Amino acid sequence: MHVLVMGGTHHVGRAVVEVALRRGDTVTTLNRGLSRPPVPGVEALAADRTDPGTVRRALGERSWDAVIDTWAWAPSVVRDSARLPADRVGHYGYVSSRAVYAWPWPPGADESAPLVAGDPGSQDGADYAAPKRGGELAVLEVFGERALLARTGTILGPYEDVGRIP
Ligand SMILES: NC(=O)c1ccc[n+]([C@@H]2O[C@H](COP(=O)([O-])OP(=O)(O)OC[C@H]3O[C@@H](n4cnc5c(N)ncnc54)[C@H](OP(=O)(O)O)[C@@H]3O)[C@@H](O)[C@H]2O)c1
């Protein structure tokens, strides 16, 4: 598979990149190239996702079987990034969070539990749950049945950078 990871250098994205490379996938990453060097073996594209023009130029007319997106701030950024290659990408996976379920979670809660409100066009990334839900809605808006929303709980691993492992 040809996989595009939006992000891919910190923690979850970096782990996704490494697993994909081990599977034999061809991996492209897109980030600013500011915080950490790319995983060896990827094709690293540089763009600032808050500036869709730079993302458009970086992606060009290429196509991918799947995109994995780890964005955690303003939903409008997810929407812009999803729209750009929408007709050249098979699937769009968004790393969401169980935080999108409204608190308190009912006993035995599953995917049908009530959700927080979110706005896919919002440029506000200050909160956590509402932007994650907005990001989900942005991905669904563009990719519909071709989207996967992974509503994870706590994610630990070798690149954990939130400081939870200690
Ligand atoms: N940790 C947990 O327990 C947990 C639980 C539930 C959900 N989650 C979700 O999991 C995801 C974790 O993400 P991660 O940080 O581990 O992902 P990551 O893909 O490993 O790292 C974040 C990437 O975003 C890039 N980036 C930041 N600002 C950017 C910009 N303006 N333009 C382009 N790229 C930019 C960074 O590179 P540059 O800085 O070089 O641009 C970096 O590559 C989040 O969405 C979080 O909500 C985490």
Tab-separated table of C-alpha atoms and ligand atoms in Angstrom:
chain	number	residue	atom	x	y	z
A	1	MET	CA	0.000	0.000	0.000
A	2	HIS	CA	0.942	3.618	-0.453
A	3	VAL	CA	0.220	5.350	2.844
A	4	LEU	CA	0.306	9.050	3.642
A	5	VAL	CA	0.702	9.906	7.319
A	6	MET	CA	-0.270	13.465	8.145
A	7	GLY	CA	2.175	14.039	11.002
A	8	GLY	CA	4.272	10.975	11.713
A	9	THR	CA	7.228	12.140	13.770
A	10	HIS	CA	6.168	12.274	17.451
A	11	HIS	CA	4.394	9.355	19.060
A	12	VAL	CA	1.278	7.762	17.569
A	13	GLY	CA	2.036	8.860	14.027
A	14	ARG	CA	5.608	7.687	14.340
A	15	ALA	CA	4.435	4.263	15.528
A	16	VAL	CA	1.996	4.062	12.598
A	17	VAL	CA	4.856	4.885	10.223
A	18	GLU	CA	7.087	2.193	11.680
A	19	VAL	CA	4.373	-0.480	11.508
A	20	ALA	CA	3.560	0.473	7.928
A	21	LEU	CA	7.218	0.262	6.900
A	22	ARG	CA	7.529	-3.146	8.585
A	23	ARG	CA	4.501	-4.324	6.591
A	24	GLY	CA	6.269	-3.319	3.401
A	25	ASP	CA	4.093	-0.280	2.714
A	26	THR	CA	5.462	2.756	0.926
A	27	VAL	CA	5.122	5.622	3.390
A	28	THR	CA	4.940	9.354	2.841
A	29	THR	CA	4.783	11.749	5.788
A	30	LEU	CA	3.644	15.355	5.820
A	31	ASN	CA	4.636	17.755	8.595
A	32	ARG	CA	6.604	20.965	8.979
A	33	GLY	CA	9.852	19.134	9.633
A	34	LEU	CA	10.327	21.282	12.729
A	35	SER	CA	10.099	19.084	15.782
A	36	ARG	CA	11.764	15.784	14.931
A	37	PRO	CA	13.522	14.173	11.984
A	38	PRO	CA	11.514	11.781	9.785
A	39	VAL	CA	11.601	8.025	10.330
A	40	PRO	CA	14.321	6.613	8.035
A	41	GLY	CA	12.773	5.084	4.936
A	42	VAL	CA	9.863	7.485	4.472
A	43	GLU	CA	9.380	10.089	1.814
A	44	ALA	CA	9.116	13.258	3.908
A	45	LEU	CA	7.013	16.148	2.597
A	46	ALA	CA	7.197	19.517	4.338
A	47	ALA	CA	4.145	21.766	4.723
A	48	ASP	CA	2.359	23.783	7.388
A	49	ARG	CA	-1.153	22.396	7.639
A	50	THR	CA	-2.511	25.729	8.843
A	51	ASP	CA	-1.600	27.033	5.364
A	52	PRO	CA	-3.504	24.879	2.805
A	53	GLY	CA	-1.465	26.331	-0.068
A	54	THR	CA	1.711	24.730	1.249
A	55	VAL	CA	-0.100	21.400	1.678
A	56	ARG	CA	-1.450	21.580	-1.886
A	57	ARG	CA	2.012	22.217	-3.275
A	58	ALA	CA	3.574	19.441	-1.191
A	59	LEU	CA	0.977	16.813	-2.187
A	60	GLY	CA	0.921	17.723	-5.869
A	61	GLU	CA	-1.224	15.385	-7.957
A	62	ARG	CA	-0.125	12.202	-6.180
A	63	SER	CA	-2.473	9.473	-4.943
A	64	TRP	CA	-2.429	7.185	-1.900
A	65	ASP	CA	-4.356	4.075	-0.853
A	66	ALA	CA	-4.814	5.464	2.645
A	67	VAL	CA	-4.191	8.541	4.748
A	68	ILE	CA	-3.703	8.431	8.513
A	69	ASP	CA	-4.186	11.788	10.234
A	70	THR	CA	-3.134	12.508	13.827
A	71	TRP	CA	-4.197	16.181	14.012
A	72	ALA	CA	-5.521	17.233	17.433
A	73	TRP	CA	-6.320	20.931	17.078
A	74	ALA	CA	-8.583	23.089	14.854
A	75	PRO	CA	-11.038	20.931	12.836
A	76	SER	CA	-10.791	23.262	9.819
A	77	VAL	CA	-7.223	22.013	9.319
A	78	VAL	CA	-8.451	18.420	9.067
A	79	ARG	CA	-11.144	19.472	6.616
A	80	ASP	CA	-8.685	21.359	4.403
A	81	SER	CA	-6.205	18.467	4.412
A	82	ALA	CA	-8.921	15.905	3.670
A	83	ARG	CA	-10.440	17.904	0.826
A	84	LEU	CA	-7.199	18.424	-1.077
A	85	PRO	CA	-6.505	14.816	-2.128
A	86	ALA	CA	-10.067	13.454	-1.630
A	87	ASP	CA	-10.421	12.039	-5.147
A	88	ARG	CA	-6.912	10.545	-5.058
A	89	VAL	CA	-7.090	8.753	-1.701
A	90	GLY	CA	-8.855	5.466	-0.959
A	91	HIS	CA	-9.394	5.697	2.781
A	92	TYR	CA	-8.908	8.358	5.455
A	93	GLY	CA	-8.172	7.247	9.004
A	94	TYR	CA	-8.450	9.867	11.714
A	95	VAL	CA	-6.865	9.240	15.114
A	96	SER	CA	-9.657	10.506	17.326
A	97	SER	CA	-10.248	9.974	21.037
A	98	ARG	CA	-12.802	8.513	23.406
A	99	ALA	CA	-12.988	12.101	24.676
A	100	VAL	CA	-15.635	12.661	21.967
A	101	TYR	CA	-18.124	10.763	24.178
A	102	ALA	CA	-20.017	13.154	26.422
A	103	TRP	CA	-19.244	12.812	30.115
A	104	PRO	CA	-20.431	11.034	32.212
A	105	TRP	CA	-20.100	7.884	30.124
A	106	PRO	CA	-23.081	5.558	30.697
A	107	PRO	CA	-22.300	2.098	32.117
A	108	GLY	CA	-21.577	-0.326	29.280
A	109	ALA	CA	-21.104	2.544	26.819
A	110	ASP	CA	-20.332	1.614	23.225
A	111	GLU	CA	-20.131	3.538	19.945
A	112	SER	CA	-23.770	4.587	20.312
A	113	ALA	CA	-23.075	6.636	23.480
A	114	PRO	CA	-23.877	10.382	23.326
A	115	LEU	CA	-21.199	12.590	21.755
A	116	VAL	CA	-19.979	16.111	22.463
A	117	ALA	CA	-20.847	18.765	19.875
A	118	GLY	CA	-18.289	19.558	17.205
A	119	ASP	CA	-17.988	21.911	14.228
A	120	PRO	CA	-16.002	20.669	11.198
A	121	GLY	CA	-15.304	24.235	10.077
A	122	SER	CA	-14.135	25.537	13.431
A	123	GLN	CA	-10.737	27.203	13.601
A	124	ASP	CA	-10.712	26.843	17.365
A	125	GLY	CA	-8.433	24.154	18.729
A	126	ALA	CA	-8.273	25.349	22.315
A	127	ASP	CA	-10.487	22.677	23.856
A	128	TYR	CA	-9.759	18.958	23.239
A	129	ALA	CA	-13.033	17.026	22.934
A	130	ALA	CA	-14.905	19.504	20.692
A	131	PRO	CA	-12.026	19.840	18.173
A	132	LYS	CA	-11.615	16.067	18.044
A	133	ARG	CA	-15.329	15.674	17.285
A	134	GLY	CA	-15.090	18.512	14.757
A	135	GLY	CA	-12.166	16.701	13.120
A	136	GLU	CA	-14.244	13.522	12.931
A	137	LEU	CA	-17.121	15.383	11.282
A	138	ALA	CA	-14.702	17.002	8.816
A	139	VAL	CA	-13.373	13.579	7.783
A	140	LEU	CA	-16.892	12.125	7.492
A	141	GLU	CA	-17.997	15.136	5.450
A	142	VAL	CA	-15.289	14.503	2.859
A	143	PHE	CA	-14.772	10.715	2.955
A	144	GLY	CA	-18.089	9.306	4.234
A	145	GLU	CA	-17.948	5.499	4.200
A	146	ARG	CA	-14.262	5.660	3.268
A	147	ALA	CA	-13.410	7.138	6.684
A	148	LEU	CA	-12.256	5.399	9.840
A	149	LEU	CA	-12.537	7.207	13.180
A	150	ALA	CA	-10.310	5.521	15.770
A	151	ARG	CA	-11.620	6.671	19.165
A	152	THR	CA	-8.765	5.550	21.291
A	153	GLY	CA	-8.207	5.543	25.008
A	154	THR	CA	-4.769	6.258	26.443
A	155	ILE	CA	-2.004	5.409	23.998
A	156	LEU	CA	1.368	4.427	25.418
A	157	GLY	CA	4.468	3.331	23.572
A	158	PRO	CA	8.129	3.981	22.927
A	159	TYR	CA	7.638	7.537	21.675
A	160	GLU	CA	5.124	8.608	24.334
A	161	ASP	CA	5.619	12.330	24.764
A	162	VAL	CA	2.801	13.304	27.116
A	163	GLY	CA	4.791	12.199	30.170
A	164	ARG	CA	2.450	9.414	31.290
A	165	ILE	CA	4.849	6.487	31.335
A	166	PRO	CA	6.621	7.590	34.563
B	1	LIG	N1	-1.573	9.978	23.681
B	1	LIG	C1	-2.777	9.492	23.984
B	1	LIG	O1	-2.973	8.823	25.010
B	1	LIG	C2	-3.943	9.744	23.059
B	1	LIG	C3	-5.193	9.254	23.392
B	1	LIG	C4	-6.258	9.434	22.508
B	1	LIG	C5	-6.045	10.097	21.311
B	1	LIG	N2	-4.824	10.597	21.024
B	1	LIG	C6	-4.648	11.296	19.745
B	1	LIG	O2	-3.550	10.722	19.099
B	1	LIG	C7	-2.915	11.724	18.314
B	1	LIG	C8	-1.436	11.709	18.709
B	1	LIG	O3	-0.714	12.461	17.862
B	1	LIG	P1	0.877	12.415	17.865
B	1	LIG	O4	1.371	13.763	18.305
B	1	LIG	O5	1.354	11.240	18.578
B	1	LIG	O6	1.076	12.286	16.280
B	1	LIG	P2	2.351	12.353	15.389
B	1	LIG	O7	1.853	12.289	13.981
B	1	LIG	O8	3.368	11.340	15.805
B	1	LIG	O9	2.953	13.826	15.705
B	1	LIG	C9	2.271	15.033	15.413
B	1	LIG	C10	2.761	15.571	14.072
B	1	LIG	O10	2.130	16.777	13.715
B	1	LIG	C11	3.082	17.596	13.031
B	1	LIG	N3	2.592	18.967	13.051
B	1	LIG	C12	2.359	19.751	14.124
B	1	LIG	N4	1.912	20.957	13.736
B	1	LIG	C13	1.884	20.925	12.361
B	1	LIG	C14	1.528	21.870	11.360
B	1	LIG	N5	1.110	23.110	11.666
B	1	LIG	N6	1.601	21.487	10.076
B	1	LIG	C15	2.032	20.247	9.719
B	1	LIG	N7	2.361	19.302	10.623
B	1	LIG	C16	2.308	19.647	11.933
B	1	LIG	C17	4.368	17.357	13.829
B	1	LIG	O11	5.543	17.649	13.092
B	1	LIG	P3	6.187	19.141	13.027
B	1	LIG	O12	6.091	19.729	14.393
B	1	LIG	O13	7.600	18.905	12.577
B	1	LIG	O14	5.362	19.870	12.026
B	1	LIG	C18	4.262	15.845	14.068
B	1	LIG	O15	4.809	15.115	12.978
B	1	LIG	C19	-3.601	13.042	18.605
B	1	LIG	O16	-4.538	13.309	17.603
B	1	LIG	C20	-4.339	12.770	19.900
B	1	LIG	O17	-5.524	13.523	20.011
B	1	LIG	C21	-3.762	10.436	21.857
